[in-house]
Amino acid sequence: MAKPAPQFSPELANHYSKRMVVAFRYGSLAFAGIGAAWAVIFAAIGWWSVVALDIAIIVSGLTIYVLIRRGHLASGILATQASWMAIVIIMGLLLDVPTAEAPRVSHLYLLVVAALGYLNYQREKSRAQLALIGLCLLAFIVLASAQLDSAYVVVMPDWLRSGGTWANTILATILLAVCIHAMQAEFTRKDKFSRDLMAALWNEEFELVYQPQVDLSQNTIGAEALLRWNSPKRGPVSPLEFIPQAEELGLMTAIGGWVLETGCRTLADWGKNPQFRHLSLSVNVSASQLMAEDFEATVRDTLVKTGANPRQLILELTESVLVTDIELVIDRLNALREMGIVIALDDFGTGYSSLSYLRRLPIDQIKIDRSFVQDAVTSPASATLVKNVVVMSRDLGHTVLAEGVETMEQHLLLARFGCVQFQGYFYGKPMALADFGQRIGDEAESAAHAPGQVLSRKS
């Protein structure tokens, strides 16, 4: 059975409040409704060329509504701006040419479009968005300052032109006021979110969950510690939402330090139990955290403080570290490896990695990004890419772990390519520490009753 169109996708919640999503959705319907109203008026007069423009307005509004309803809010907003800008410019050149009796007013909508663009730029910074804002403001200046006569001007009756002048001025002013209110509401929301995030660390609202990592026989060999925020006010907050904000606020060093210490305490506890002693623990490290001057000392002090075995600790770095000072990165990683720590390059293939970086960086493990893993079964090109990454990594002396494995078919294919470590929902979702402990206990009990048995999970 087909899935219904999402009313509010989780991805949208990462950048937009639900109120904003609803406002944009029904604003696009209002846009289409305005076009329909004008289409009726101009159809009654018999101006079919103008009706065609109104139909374009209707189609634009409905298209934007569909995009937003399906969860593509960023694309919907960019489409809104581009279509509104084009329609307003056409109106200003052909329908709303200033006369002695009536000024041009349609260009006021360009201020609305620019304000909408600025609001979107605060969430999704992009060159395309900046270009649209600039074009809107430039078009506004030109239409406000120049006569711009055209041989294709549509001359309207005085009553229609006068009514349209008042209607467009009122509507543009209302929309601009709504945009200003939306900006204020969004900035207030962001400020509150920042304050809540800053308080979360001191109020002990963060926790770690553990996703199993397994070997070829699907026996658990370790886990990745994943950060979660359970806010008393907001409920569970997605890492995709709060981690970028924490980076902007300069909190990732403090939060990362808490993650490292908590993970090392867990690793130290595992070392005291024979059933857990073989397990490794992967902890994510941000680029800002790695580049902090005291990071090496922090890691060393944390290991001493907690008593964790550094050889069972894996520090995962994303490819974003490669855009920083590469020589300093290499020095930092070498210092960490001298402590006995394992270094992993996470999400390999999605960022800035190259053969020269792989050759130079002192890393021990490469984690193939889930996007390649999930496409490998259905795409020969992706399968070849994954196979080559595995072979190349092994030739360079790196262990390869495949992320995002969800089916037995993917597991068998990756194993055939030479991959020996795996992580994904097929083996287990991120779980609380107690549940992870129960899993290891169950494995130990199964091994005691059936030595040599290969475990198979479909979690």
CSV table of C-alpha atoms in Angstrom, one decimal:
chain,number,residue,atom,x,y,z
A,1,MET,CA,0.0,0.0,0.0
A,2,ALA,CA,1.3,3.4,-0.9
A,3,LYS,CA,2.4,5.7,1.9
A,4,PRO,CA,0.4,8.9,2.4
A,5,ALA,CA,2.1,12.2,1.7
A,6,PRO,CA,3.9,13.3,4.9
A,7,GLN,CA,2.2,16.2,6.8
A,8,PHE,CA,5.4,17.2,8.4
A,9,SER,CA,8.6,15.3,7.8
A,10,PRO,CA,11.3,14.9,10.4
A,11,GLU,CA,13.9,16.4,8.1
A,12,LEU,CA,11.9,19.7,7.9
A,13,ALA,CA,11.9,19.9,11.7
A,14,ASN,CA,15.7,20.2,11.6
A,15,HIS,CA,15.5,23.7,10.2
A,16,TYR,CA,11.9,24.9,10.2
A,17,SER,CA,9.2,25.1,12.9
A,18,LYS,CA,6.0,23.4,12.2
A,19,ARG,CA,4.2,26.8,12.2
A,20,MET,CA,6.5,28.0,9.4
A,21,VAL,CA,5.9,24.9,7.3
A,22,VAL,CA,2.1,25.3,7.6
A,23,ALA,CA,2.4,29.0,6.8
A,24,PHE,CA,4.4,28.4,3.7
A,25,ARG,CA,2.1,25.6,2.6
A,26,TYR,CA,-1.1,27.6,2.8
A,27,GLY,CA,0.6,30.7,1.6
A,28,SER,CA,1.3,28.9,-1.7
A,29,LEU,CA,-2.4,28.1,-1.9
A,30,ALA,CA,-3.3,31.7,-1.3
A,31,PHE,CA,-0.9,32.6,-4.0
A,32,ALA,CA,-2.7,30.2,-6.4
A,33,GLY,CA,-6.1,31.6,-5.2
A,34,ILE,CA,-5.0,35.2,-6.0
A,35,GLY,CA,-4.0,34.1,-9.5
A,36,ALA,CA,-7.4,32.3,-9.9
A,37,ALA,CA,-9.3,35.4,-8.9
A,38,TRP,CA,-7.5,37.6,-11.4
A,39,ALA,CA,-7.9,35.0,-14.1
A,40,VAL,CA,-11.7,35.1,-13.7
A,41,ILE,CA,-11.7,39.0,-13.9
A,42,PHE,CA,-9.5,39.1,-17.0
A,43,ALA,CA,-11.3,36.2,-18.6
A,44,ALA,CA,-14.6,38.1,-18.3
A,45,ILE,CA,-12.9,41.1,-20.0
A,46,GLY,CA,-11.5,38.8,-22.7
A,47,TRP,CA,-7.8,39.5,-22.1
A,48,TRP,CA,-6.6,36.0,-22.7
A,49,SER,CA,-2.9,36.8,-22.7
A,50,VAL,CA,-3.2,38.2,-19.2
A,51,VAL,CA,-5.2,35.1,-18.2
A,52,ALA,CA,-2.3,33.0,-19.4
A,53,LEU,CA,-0.1,34.8,-16.9
A,54,ASP,CA,-2.7,34.2,-14.2
A,55,ILE,CA,-2.7,30.5,-15.0
A,56,ALA,CA,1.1,30.5,-14.6
A,57,ILE,CA,0.5,32.0,-11.1
A,58,ILE,CA,-2.0,29.2,-10.3
A,59,VAL,CA,0.4,26.5,-11.5
A,60,SER,CA,3.3,28.0,-9.6
A,61,GLY,CA,1.3,28.2,-6.4
A,62,LEU,CA,0.1,24.6,-6.7
A,63,THR,CA,3.5,23.3,-7.6
A,64,ILE,CA,5.0,24.9,-4.5
A,65,TYR,CA,2.2,23.5,-2.3
A,66,VAL,CA,3.0,20.0,-3.6
A,67,LEU,CA,6.7,20.4,-3.0
A,68,ILE,CA,6.2,21.5,0.5
A,69,ARG,CA,3.6,18.8,1.3
A,70,ARG,CA,6.1,16.2,0.1
A,71,GLY,CA,8.7,17.5,2.4
A,72,HIS,CA,10.8,19.6,0.0
A,73,LEU,CA,10.4,22.9,1.8
A,74,ALA,CA,13.8,24.4,0.8
A,75,SER,CA,13.1,23.6,-2.8
A,76,GLY,CA,9.6,25.0,-2.5
A,77,ILE,CA,10.8,28.3,-1.0
A,78,LEU,CA,13.4,28.7,-3.8
A,79,ALA,CA,10.7,27.9,-6.4
A,80,THR,CA,8.4,30.4,-4.7
A,81,GLN,CA,11.0,33.2,-4.9
A,82,ALA,CA,12.0,32.5,-8.5
A,83,SER,CA,8.4,32.3,-9.8
A,84,TRP,CA,7.2,35.3,-7.8
A,85,MET,CA,10.1,37.4,-9.0
A,86,ALA,CA,9.5,36.5,-12.7
A,87,ILE,CA,5.8,37.1,-12.4
A,88,VAL,CA,6.2,40.5,-10.7
A,89,ILE,CA,8.7,41.7,-13.2
A,90,ILE,CA,6.3,40.7,-16.1
A,91,MET,CA,3.5,42.5,-14.3
A,92,GLY,CA,5.6,45.6,-13.8
A,93,LEU,CA,6.6,45.7,-17.4
A,94,LEU,CA,3.3,44.9,-19.1
A,95,LEU,CA,0.4,45.4,-16.8
A,96,ASP,CA,1.5,47.9,-14.2
A,97,VAL,CA,3.2,50.6,-16.1
A,98,PRO,CA,3.0,54.0,-14.2
A,99,THR,CA,0.8,56.7,-15.5
A,100,ALA,CA,-0.2,60.2,-14.3
A,101,GLU,CA,-3.3,58.7,-12.6
A,102,ALA,CA,-1.7,55.6,-11.0
A,103,PRO,CA,1.8,54.7,-9.9
A,104,ARG,CA,3.4,51.3,-10.4
A,105,VAL,CA,2.9,49.2,-7.2
A,106,SER,CA,3.5,45.6,-8.3
A,107,HIS,CA,7.3,46.0,-7.6
A,108,LEU,CA,6.4,46.1,-3.8
A,109,TYR,CA,6.0,42.3,-4.0
A,110,LEU,CA,9.8,42.1,-4.7
A,111,LEU,CA,10.4,43.3,-1.2
A,112,VAL,CA,8.3,40.5,0.1
A,113,VAL,CA,10.2,38.0,-2.0
A,114,ALA,CA,13.5,39.4,-0.7
A,115,ALA,CA,12.4,39.2,2.9
A,116,LEU,CA,11.3,35.6,2.3
A,117,GLY,CA,14.7,34.8,0.8
A,118,TYR,CA,16.5,36.3,3.8
A,119,LEU,CA,14.4,34.3,6.2
A,120,ASN,CA,15.3,31.1,4.2
A,121,TYR,CA,19.0,32.1,4.1
A,122,GLN,CA,19.1,32.1,7.9
A,123,ARG,CA,18.3,28.4,7.8
A,124,GLU,CA,19.8,27.2,4.5
A,125,LYS,CA,22.8,29.4,3.5
A,126,SER,CA,23.4,29.0,-0.2
A,127,ARG,CA,24.7,31.1,-3.1
A,128,ALA,CA,21.5,30.5,-5.0
A,129,GLN,CA,19.5,32.1,-2.2
A,130,LEU,CA,21.8,35.1,-2.1
A,131,ALA,CA,21.6,35.5,-5.9
A,132,LEU,CA,17.8,35.5,-5.7
A,133,ILE,CA,17.7,38.1,-3.0
A,134,GLY,CA,20.1,40.3,-4.9
A,135,LEU,CA,18.1,40.0,-8.1
A,136,CYS,CA,14.9,40.8,-6.3
A,137,LEU,CA,16.4,44.0,-4.8
A,138,LEU,CA,17.9,45.0,-8.1
A,139,ALA,CA,14.6,44.5,-9.9
A,140,PHE,CA,12.8,46.5,-7.2
A,141,ILE,CA,15.2,49.5,-7.7
A,142,VAL,CA,14.8,49.4,-11.5
A,143,LEU,CA,11.0,49.1,-11.5
A,144,ALA,CA,10.7,51.8,-8.8
A,145,SER,CA,12.9,54.3,-10.6
A,146,ALA,CA,12.4,53.8,-14.3
A,147,GLN,CA,9.4,54.2,-16.7
A,148,LEU,CA,10.4,51.2,-18.8
A,149,ASP,CA,7.9,51.7,-21.6
A,150,SER,CA,7.1,48.7,-23.7
A,151,ALA,CA,5.2,48.1,-27.0
A,152,TYR,CA,3.3,45.3,-25.4
A,153,VAL,CA,1.8,47.2,-22.5
A,154,VAL,CA,-1.8,46.2,-21.7
A,155,VAL,CA,-3.9,49.3,-21.2
A,156,MET,CA,-6.5,48.7,-18.5
A,157,PRO,CA,-9.7,50.6,-17.8
A,158,ASP,CA,-9.3,53.3,-15.1
A,159,TRP,CA,-11.6,51.5,-12.7
A,160,LEU,CA,-9.6,48.3,-12.9
A,161,ARG,CA,-6.3,50.0,-12.8
A,162,SER,CA,-7.3,52.0,-9.7
A,163,GLY,CA,-8.8,49.0,-7.9
A,164,GLY,CA,-5.7,46.9,-8.7
A,165,THR,CA,-3.4,49.7,-7.4
A,166,TRP,CA,-5.2,49.7,-4.1
A,167,ALA,CA,-5.5,45.9,-3.9
A,168,ASN,CA,-1.9,45.2,-4.7
A,169,THR,CA,-0.6,47.9,-2.3
A,170,ILE,CA,-2.7,46.6,0.6
A,171,LEU,CA,-1.8,42.9,-0.2
A,172,ALA,CA,2.0,43.6,-0.6
A,173,THR,CA,2.0,45.6,2.7
A,174,ILE,CA,0.2,42.8,4.5
A,175,LEU,CA,2.6,40.2,3.1
A,176,LEU,CA,5.6,42.2,4.0
A,177,ALA,CA,4.3,42.7,7.6
A,178,VAL,CA,3.8,38.9,7.8
A,179,CYS,CA,7.3,38.2,6.6
A,180,ILE,CA,8.7,40.6,9.2
A,181,HIS,CA,6.7,38.9,11.9
A,182,ALA,CA,7.9,35.5,10.7
A,183,MET,CA,11.5,36.7,10.9
A,184,GLN,CA,11.1,38.0,14.4
A,185,ALA,CA,9.3,34.7,15.5
A,186,GLU,CA,12.0,32.6,13.9
A,187,PHE,CA,14.9,34.6,15.5
A,188,THR,CA,13.1,34.3,18.8
A,189,ARG,CA,12.7,30.6,18.4
A,190,LYS,CA,16.4,30.3,17.5
A,191,ASP,CA,17.4,32.3,20.5
A,192,LYS,CA,15.3,30.1,22.8
A,193,PHE,CA,16.8,27.0,21.2
A,194,SER,CA,20.3,28.2,21.8
A,195,ARG,CA,19.6,29.0,25.4
A,196,ASP,CA,18.0,25.5,25.9
A,197,LEU,CA,21.0,23.9,24.2
A,198,MET,CA,23.5,25.7,26.4
A,199,ALA,CA,21.7,24.6,29.5
A,200,ALA,CA,21.3,21.0,28.3
A,201,LEU,CA,24.9,20.1,29.1
A,202,TRP,CA,24.8,21.4,32.7
A,203,ASN,CA,21.4,19.9,33.3
A,204,GLU,CA,22.5,16.5,32.2
A,205,GLU,CA,20.0,16.2,29.4
A,206,PHE,CA,22.4,14.5,27.0
A,207,GLU,CA,22.8,10.7,26.9
A,208,LEU,CA,24.7,8.2,24.8
A,209,VAL,CA,23.1,5.3,22.9
A,210,TYR,CA,25.1,2.4,21.5
A,211,GLN,CA,24.8,0.9,18.0
A,212,PRO,CA,26.4,-2.5,17.7
A,213,GLN,CA,29.3,-3.2,15.3
A,214,VAL,CA,29.8,-6.8,14.2
A,215,ASP,CA,32.2,-9.1,12.4
A,216,LEU,CA,31.6,-11.5,9.4
A,217,SER,CA,29.7,-13.9,11.6
A,218,GLN,CA,27.6,-11.1,13.0
A,219,ASN,CA,29.1,-11.4,16.5
A,220,THR,CA,29.3,-8.1,18.3
A,221,ILE,CA,32.8,-6.7,18.4
A,222,GLY,CA,32.1,-3.2,19.6
A,223,ALA,CA,29.7,-0.3,19.4
A,224,GLU,CA,29.5,3.3,18.2
A,225,ALA,CA,28.5,5.8,20.9
A,226,LEU,CA,25.8,8.2,19.5
A,227,LEU,CA,24.8,11.4,21.2
A,228,ARG,CA,21.1,12.1,22.0
A,229,TRP,CA,19.4,15.1,23.5
A,230,ASN,CA,16.2,14.5,25.5
A,231,SER,CA,15.0,18.0,26.3
A,232,PRO,CA,12.4,18.3,29.1
A,233,LYS,CA,10.8,21.1,27.1
A,234,ARG,CA,11.2,19.9,23.5
A,235,GLY,CA,11.3,16.1,23.9
A,236,PRO,CA,13.8,14.1,21.8
A,237,VAL,CA,15.8,16.5,19.6
A,238,SER,CA,17.4,15.2,16.4
A,239,PRO,CA,21.3,15.4,16.3
A,240,LEU,CA,20.9,16.9,12.8
A,241,GLU,CA,19.2,19.9,14.5
A,242,PHE,CA,21.3,20.5,17.6
A,243,ILE,CA,24.8,19.6,16.5
A,244,PRO,CA,25.1,22.3,13.8
A,245,GLN,CA,23.7,24.8,16.3
A,246,ALA,CA,26.2,23.6,18.9
A,247,GLU,CA,29.0,24.1,16.4
A,248,GLU,CA,27.8,27.7,15.8
A,249,LEU,CA,27.6,28.4,19.5
A,250,GLY,CA,31.1,27.0,20.1
A,251,LEU,CA,29.7,24.3,22.4
A,252,MET,CA,31.0,21.2,20.5
A,253,THR,CA,34.3,21.2,22.4
A,254,ALA,CA,32.5,21.0,25.8
A,255,ILE,CA,29.8,18.6,24.5
A,256,GLY,CA,32.5,16.4,22.8
A,257,GLY,CA,34.5,16.3,26.0
A,258,TRP,CA,31.4,15.0,27.8
A,259,VAL,CA,30.9,12.4,25.1
A,260,LEU,CA,34.5,11.3,25.3
A,261,GLU,CA,34.6,11.0,29.1
A,262,THR,CA,31.2,9.2,29.2
A,263,GLY,CA,32.3,6.8,26.5
A,264,CYS,CA,35.6,6.1,28.2
A,265,ARG,CA,33.9,5.4,31.5
A,266,THR,CA,31.7,2.9,29.7
A,267,LEU,CA,34.8,1.4,28.1
A,268,ALA,CA,36.6,1.2,31.5
A,269,ASP,CA,33.5,-0.7,32.9
A,270,TRP,CA,33.6,-3.1,30.0
A,271,GLY,CA,37.3,-3.8,30.7
A,272,LYS,CA,36.4,-5.1,34.2
A,273,ASN,CA,34.0,-7.7,32.8
A,274,PRO,CA,35.4,-10.7,30.9
A,275,GLN,CA,32.3,-10.8,28.7
A,276,PHE,CA,32.8,-7.2,27.6
A,277,ARG,CA,36.6,-6.9,27.6
A,278,HIS,CA,37.0,-7.6,23.9
A,279,LEU,CA,34.6,-4.8,22.9
A,280,SER,CA,35.8,-1.6,21.2
A,281,LEU,CA,34.0,1.7,21.4
A,282,SER,CA,33.8,4.3,18.6
A,283,VAL,CA,33.4,8.0,19.7
A,284,ASN,CA,32.8,10.8,17.2
A,285,VAL,CA,35.1,13.8,17.3
A,286,SER,CA,34.2,17.1,15.5
A,287,ALA,CA,36.7,19.1,13.5
A,288,SER,CA,36.5,22.0,16.0
A,289,GLN,CA,37.2,19.6,18.9
A,290,LEU,CA,40.2,18.0,17.2
A,291,MET,CA,41.7,21.4,16.4
A,292,ALA,CA,41.4,22.7,20.0
A,293,GLU,CA,44.8,23.4,21.4
A,294,ASP,CA,44.3,21.2,24.4
A,295,PHE,CA,42.6,18.2,22.7
A,296,GLU,CA,45.6,15.8,23.1
A,297,ALA,CA,45.9,16.7,26.7
A,298,THR,CA,42.2,16.3,27.2
A,299,VAL,CA,42.2,12.8,25.7
A,300,ARG,CA,45.2,11.7,27.7
A,301,ASP,CA,43.8,13.1,31.0
A,302,THR,CA,40.4,11.4,30.2
A,303,LEU,CA,42.0,8.0,29.7
A,304,VAL,CA,44.0,8.3,32.9
A,305,LYS,CA,40.9,9.6,34.8
A,306,THR,CA,38.6,6.8,33.6
A,307,GLY,CA,41.1,4.0,33.3
A,308,ALA,CA,39.9,3.1,29.8
A,309,ASN,CA,42.1,1.0,27.6
A,310,PRO,CA,43.2,3.3,24.7
A,311,ARG,CA,43.6,0.3,22.4
A,312,GLN,CA,39.8,-0.3,22.6
A,313,LEU,CA,38.9,3.3,21.9
A,314,ILE,CA,38.2,4.4,18.3
A,315,LEU,CA,38.0,8.1,17.6
A,316,GLU,CA,35.9,8.8,14.4
A,317,LEU,CA,36.6,11.8,12.3
A,318,THR,CA,34.5,13.1,9.4
A,319,GLU,CA,36.1,14.2,6.2
A,320,SER,CA,35.4,17.8,7.2
A,321,VAL,CA,38.7,17.8,9.1
A,322,LEU,CA,40.4,17.7,5.7
A,323,VAL,CA,39.5,21.3,4.9
A,324,THR,CA,41.4,22.5,8.0
A,325,ASP,CA,45.2,22.6,8.4
A,326,ILE,CA,46.1,19.2,7.1
A,327,GLU,CA,49.6,19.2,8.5
A,328,LEU,CA,48.3,20.0,12.0
A,329,VAL,CA,45.6,17.3,11.6
A,330,ILE,CA,48.3,14.7,10.8
A,331,ASP,CA,50.4,15.8,13.8
A,332,ARG,CA,47.3,15.5,16.1
A,333,LEU,CA,46.4,12.1,14.7
A,334,ASN,CA,49.9,10.8,15.1
A,335,ALA,CA,49.9,11.9,18.7
A,336,LEU,CA,46.6,10.1,19.4
A,337,ARG,CA,47.9,6.9,17.7
A,338,GLU,CA,51.0,7.0,19.9
A,339,MET,CA,48.6,6.7,22.9
A,340,GLY,CA,47.3,3.5,21.4
A,341,ILE,CA,44.0,5.0,20.1
A,342,VAL,CA,42.5,3.7,16.9
A,343,ILE,CA,41.7,6.4,14.3
A,344,ALA,CA,38.7,6.0,11.9
A,345,LEU,CA,37.6,8.1,9.0
A,346,ASP,CA,33.8,8.3,9.1
A,347,ASP,CA,31.3,8.6,6.2
A,348,PHE,CA,34.0,7.9,3.6
A,349,GLY,CA,33.2,9.1,0.1
A,350,THR,CA,30.8,11.9,0.9
A,351,GLY,CA,33.2,14.8,1.4
A,352,TYR,CA,36.8,15.8,0.6
A,353,SER,CA,38.7,12.5,0.7
A,354,SER,CA,41.2,11.6,-2.0
A,355,LEU,CA,43.9,9.0,-2.6
A,356,SER,CA,46.6,11.5,-1.4
A,357,TYR,CA,44.7,12.1,1.9
A,358,LEU,CA,44.3,8.4,2.5
A,359,ARG,CA,48.0,7.8,1.9
A,360,ARG,CA,49.1,10.6,4.2
A,361,LEU,CA,46.6,10.4,7.0
A,362,PRO,CA,47.5,8.2,10.0
A,363,ILE,CA,44.2,6.3,10.1
A,364,ASP,CA,43.4,2.7,11.0
A,365,GLN,CA,39.8,2.3,9.9
A,366,ILE,CA,37.6,3.5,7.0
A,367,LYS,CA,33.9,3.6,7.4
A,368,ILE,CA,32.1,3.4,4.0
A,369,ASP,CA,29.1,5.8,4.0
A,370,ARG,CA,25.6,4.2,4.1
A,371,SER,CA,24.6,5.8,0.8
A,372,PHE,CA,27.2,3.7,-1.1
A,373,VAL,CA,26.3,0.6,0.9
A,374,GLN,CA,22.6,0.8,0.2
A,375,ASP,CA,23.0,1.4,-3.5
A,376,ALA,CA,25.6,-1.4,-3.9
A,377,VAL,CA,23.0,-4.2,-4.4
A,378,THR,CA,21.0,-2.4,-7.1
A,379,SER,CA,23.6,-0.3,-8.8
A,380,PRO,CA,26.6,-2.0,-10.5
A,381,ALA,CA,28.5,1.3,-10.5
A,382,SER,CA,28.0,1.7,-6.7
A,383,ALA,CA,29.0,-2.0,-6.2
A,384,THR,CA,32.2,-1.5,-8.2
A,385,LEU,CA,33.0,1.7,-6.2
A,386,VAL,CA,32.5,-0.1,-2.9
A,387,LYS,CA,34.6,-3.0,-4.0
A,388,ASN,CA,37.4,-0.8,-5.1
A,389,VAL,CA,37.3,1.2,-1.8
A,390,VAL,CA,37.6,-2.0,0.2
A,391,VAL,CA,40.5,-3.3,-1.9
A,392,MET,CA,42.3,0.0,-1.9
A,393,SER,CA,41.8,0.4,1.9
A,394,ARG,CA,43.1,-3.0,2.6
A,395,ASP,CA,46.2,-2.4,0.4
A,396,LEU,CA,46.8,0.7,2.5
A,397,GLY,CA,46.6,-1.3,5.7
A,398,HIS,CA,43.2,0.0,6.8
A,399,THR,CA,40.3,-2.0,8.3
A,400,VAL,CA,37.0,-1.4,6.5
A,401,LEU,CA,33.7,-1.1,8.2
A,402,ALA,CA,30.5,-0.8,6.2
A,403,GLU,CA,27.8,1.5,7.7
A,404,GLY,CA,24.0,1.4,7.1
A,405,VAL,CA,23.7,-2.3,6.3
A,406,GLU,CA,20.0,-3.1,6.4
A,407,THR,CA,19.6,-6.5,4.6
A,408,MET,CA,21.3,-9.9,4.5
A,409,GLU,CA,21.9,-9.3,0.7
A,410,GLN,CA,23.9,-6.2,1.5
A,411,HIS,CA,25.9,-8.1,4.2
A,412,LEU,CA,26.8,-11.0,1.9
A,413,LEU,CA,27.8,-8.7,-1.0
A,414,LEU,CA,30.0,-6.6,1.2
A,415,ALA,CA,31.6,-9.7,2.7
A,416,ARG,CA,32.3,-11.0,-0.8
A,417,PHE,CA,34.1,-7.7,-1.5
A,418,GLY,CA,36.4,-8.3,1.5
A,419,CYS,CA,34.7,-6.2,4.2
A,420,VAL,CA,35.1,-7.7,7.6
A,421,GLN,CA,33.2,-5.3,9.9
A,422,PHE,CA,29.7,-4.0,9.7
A,423,GLN,CA,27.2,-1.6,11.3
A,424,GLY,CA,23.5,-1.0,10.6
A,425,TYR,CA,19.9,-1.7,11.5
A,426,PHE,CA,20.3,-5.2,10.2
A,427,TYR,CA,22.4,-6.0,13.2
A,428,GLY,CA,20.8,-3.6,15.7
A,429,LYS,CA,19.5,-0.1,16.1
A,430,PRO,CA,21.1,2.4,18.6
A,431,MET,CA,20.1,1.2,22.1
A,432,ALA,CA,20.5,2.2,25.7
A,433,LEU,CA,23.6,0.9,27.5
A,434,ALA,CA,21.6,-1.6,29.6
A,435,ASP,CA,20.1,-3.1,26.4
A,436,PHE,CA,23.5,-3.3,24.8
A,437,GLY,CA,24.8,-5.1,27.9
A,438,GLN,CA,21.9,-7.5,27.7
A,439,ARG,CA,22.7,-8.2,24.0
A,440,ILE,CA,26.3,-9.1,24.9
A,441,GLY,CA,25.1,-11.3,27.8
A,442,ASP,CA,22.8,-13.2,25.4
A,443,GLU,CA,25.6,-13.7,22.9
A,444,ALA,CA,27.8,-15.1,25.6
A,445,GLU,CA,25.1,-17.4,26.8
A,446,SER,CA,24.4,-18.6,23.2
A,447,ALA,CA,28.1,-19.2,22.6
A,448,ALA,CA,28.3,-21.3,25.8
A,449,HIS,CA,25.4,-23.5,24.8
A,450,ALA,CA,26.3,-23.7,21.1
A,451,PRO,CA,30.1,-23.2,20.5
A,452,GLY,CA,30.9,-22.1,16.9
A,453,GLN,CA,27.3,-21.1,16.2
A,454,VAL,CA,27.0,-18.2,13.7
A,455,LEU,CA,24.5,-15.6,14.9
A,456,SER,CA,22.1,-14.0,12.5
A,457,ARG,CA,20.0,-11.0,13.5
A,458,LYS,CA,17.3,-9.0,11.8
A,459,SER,CA,16.7,-6.1,14.2
